[in-house]
PDB file of C-alpha atoms in Angstrom:
ATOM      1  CA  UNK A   1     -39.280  10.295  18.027  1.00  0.00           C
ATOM      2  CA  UNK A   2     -39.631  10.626  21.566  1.00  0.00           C
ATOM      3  CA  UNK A   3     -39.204  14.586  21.474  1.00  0.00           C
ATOM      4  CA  UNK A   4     -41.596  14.859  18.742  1.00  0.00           C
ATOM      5  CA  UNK A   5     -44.354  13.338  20.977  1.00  0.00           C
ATOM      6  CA  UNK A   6     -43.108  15.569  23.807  1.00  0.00           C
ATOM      7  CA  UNK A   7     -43.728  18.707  21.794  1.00  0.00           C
ATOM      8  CA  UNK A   8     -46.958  17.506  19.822  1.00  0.00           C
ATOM      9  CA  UNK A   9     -48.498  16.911  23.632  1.00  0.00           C
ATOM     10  CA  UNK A  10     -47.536  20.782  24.630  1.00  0.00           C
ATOM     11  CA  UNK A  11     -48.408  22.152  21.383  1.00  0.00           C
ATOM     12  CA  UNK A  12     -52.618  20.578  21.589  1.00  0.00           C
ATOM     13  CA  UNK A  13     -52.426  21.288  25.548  1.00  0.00           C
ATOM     14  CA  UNK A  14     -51.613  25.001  24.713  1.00  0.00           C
ATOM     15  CA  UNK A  15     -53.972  25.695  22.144  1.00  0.00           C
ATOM     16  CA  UNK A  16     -57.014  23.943  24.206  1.00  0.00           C
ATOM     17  CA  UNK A  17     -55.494  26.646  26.858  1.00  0.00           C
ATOM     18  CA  UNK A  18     -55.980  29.324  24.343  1.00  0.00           C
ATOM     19  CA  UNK A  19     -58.921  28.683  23.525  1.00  0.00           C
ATOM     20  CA  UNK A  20     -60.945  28.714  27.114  1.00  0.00           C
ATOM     21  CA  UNK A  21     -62.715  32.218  28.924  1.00  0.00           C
ATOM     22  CA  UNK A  22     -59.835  32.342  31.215  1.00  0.00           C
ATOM     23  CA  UNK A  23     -56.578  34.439  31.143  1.00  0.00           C
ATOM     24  CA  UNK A  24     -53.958  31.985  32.596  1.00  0.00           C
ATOM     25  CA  UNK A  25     -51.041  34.523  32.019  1.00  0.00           C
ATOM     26  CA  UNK A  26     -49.257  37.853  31.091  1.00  0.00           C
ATOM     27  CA  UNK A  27     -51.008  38.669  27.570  1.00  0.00           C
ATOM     28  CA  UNK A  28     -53.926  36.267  27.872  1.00  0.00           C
ATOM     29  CA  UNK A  29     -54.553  33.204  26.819  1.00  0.00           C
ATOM     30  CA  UNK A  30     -53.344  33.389  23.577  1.00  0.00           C
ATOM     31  CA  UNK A  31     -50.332  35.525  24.538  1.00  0.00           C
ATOM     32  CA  UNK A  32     -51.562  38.630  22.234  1.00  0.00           C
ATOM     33  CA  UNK A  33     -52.900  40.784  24.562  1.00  0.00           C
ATOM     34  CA  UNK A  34     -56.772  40.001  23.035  1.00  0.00           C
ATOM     35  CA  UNK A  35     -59.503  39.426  24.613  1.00  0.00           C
ATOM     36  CA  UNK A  36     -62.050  37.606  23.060  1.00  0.00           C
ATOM     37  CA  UNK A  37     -66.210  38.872  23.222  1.00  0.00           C
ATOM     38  CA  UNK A  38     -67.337  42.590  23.502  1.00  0.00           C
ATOM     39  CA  UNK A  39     -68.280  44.816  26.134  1.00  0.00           C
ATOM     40  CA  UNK A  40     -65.217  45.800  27.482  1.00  0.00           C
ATOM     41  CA  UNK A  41     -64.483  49.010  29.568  1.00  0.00           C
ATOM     42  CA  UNK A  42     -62.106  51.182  27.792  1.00  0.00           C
ATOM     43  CA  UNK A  43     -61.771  53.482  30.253  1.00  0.00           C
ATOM     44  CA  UNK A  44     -61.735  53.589  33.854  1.00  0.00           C
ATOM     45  CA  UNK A  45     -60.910  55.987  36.385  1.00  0.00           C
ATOM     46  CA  UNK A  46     -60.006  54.168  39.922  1.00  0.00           C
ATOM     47  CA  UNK A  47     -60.881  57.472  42.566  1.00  0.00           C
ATOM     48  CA  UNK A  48     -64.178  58.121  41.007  1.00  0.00           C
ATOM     49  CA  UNK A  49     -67.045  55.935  41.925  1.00  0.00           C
ATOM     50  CA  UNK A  50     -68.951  54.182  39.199  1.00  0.00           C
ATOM     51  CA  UNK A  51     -66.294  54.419  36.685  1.00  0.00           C
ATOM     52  CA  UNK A  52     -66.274  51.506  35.478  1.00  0.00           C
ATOM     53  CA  UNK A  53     -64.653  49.381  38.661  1.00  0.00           C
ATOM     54  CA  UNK A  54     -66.391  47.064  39.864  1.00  0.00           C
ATOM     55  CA  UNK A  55     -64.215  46.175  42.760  1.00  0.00           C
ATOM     56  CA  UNK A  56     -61.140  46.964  44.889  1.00  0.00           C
ATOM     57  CA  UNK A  57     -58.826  45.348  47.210  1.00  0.00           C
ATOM     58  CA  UNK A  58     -55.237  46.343  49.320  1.00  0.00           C
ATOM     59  CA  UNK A  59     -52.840  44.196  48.967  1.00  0.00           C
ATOM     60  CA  UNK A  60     -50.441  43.515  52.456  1.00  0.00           C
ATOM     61  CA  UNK A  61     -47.886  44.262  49.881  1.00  0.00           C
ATOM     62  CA  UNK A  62     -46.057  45.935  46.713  1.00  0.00           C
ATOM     63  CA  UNK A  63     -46.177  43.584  43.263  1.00  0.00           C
ATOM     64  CA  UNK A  64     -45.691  44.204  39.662  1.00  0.00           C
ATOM     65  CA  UNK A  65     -47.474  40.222  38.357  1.00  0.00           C
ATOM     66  CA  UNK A  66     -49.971  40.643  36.139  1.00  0.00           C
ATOM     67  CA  UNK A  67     -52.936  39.154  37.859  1.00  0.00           C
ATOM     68  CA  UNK A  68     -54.255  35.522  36.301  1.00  0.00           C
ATOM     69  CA  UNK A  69     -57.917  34.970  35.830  1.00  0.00           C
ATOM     70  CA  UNK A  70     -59.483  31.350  36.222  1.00  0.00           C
ATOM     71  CA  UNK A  71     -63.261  30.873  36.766  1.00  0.00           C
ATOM     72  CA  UNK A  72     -64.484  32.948  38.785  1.00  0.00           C
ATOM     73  CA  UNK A  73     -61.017  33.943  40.530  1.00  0.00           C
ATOM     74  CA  UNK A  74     -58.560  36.814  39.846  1.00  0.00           C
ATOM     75  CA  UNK A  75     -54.739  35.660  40.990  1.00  0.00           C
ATOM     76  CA  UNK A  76     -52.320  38.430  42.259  1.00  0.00           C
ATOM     77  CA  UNK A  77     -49.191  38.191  43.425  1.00  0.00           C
ATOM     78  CA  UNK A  78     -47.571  41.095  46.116  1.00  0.00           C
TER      79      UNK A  78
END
């Protein structure tokens, strides 16, 4: 009965995860790859200004994380 609890607690923690603006992990919030709204660039090309980047940043270092969004933050990893 115990377990039961255990995995009824992860499932409703999960789906109120899934169900917020942020993108907590690889494939998004509701691990599908979708993101929610419209909008969206479909292309972008980094070494040409104004397409569609907003922002850049080096790294000190090499990584292959997919970044995390929360708020108003993007999380990398190098």
């Amino acid at each position: 009965m115990r377990a039961w609890k255990s995995v009824f607690i992860l499932v409703v923690a999960g789906s109120s995860v899934a169900r917020s603006d942020n993108w907590p992990s690889w494939r998004g919030p509701g691990l599908d790859g979708v993101a929610g709204g419209i909008g969206y660039a479909t292309t972008w090309k980094a070494d040409e200004p104004g397409q569609n980047v907003l922002w850049r940043v080096k790294l000190p270092g090499l990584g292959a994380s997919t970044p995390a969004v929360w708020g108003d933050s993007v999380i990398v990893t190098c």
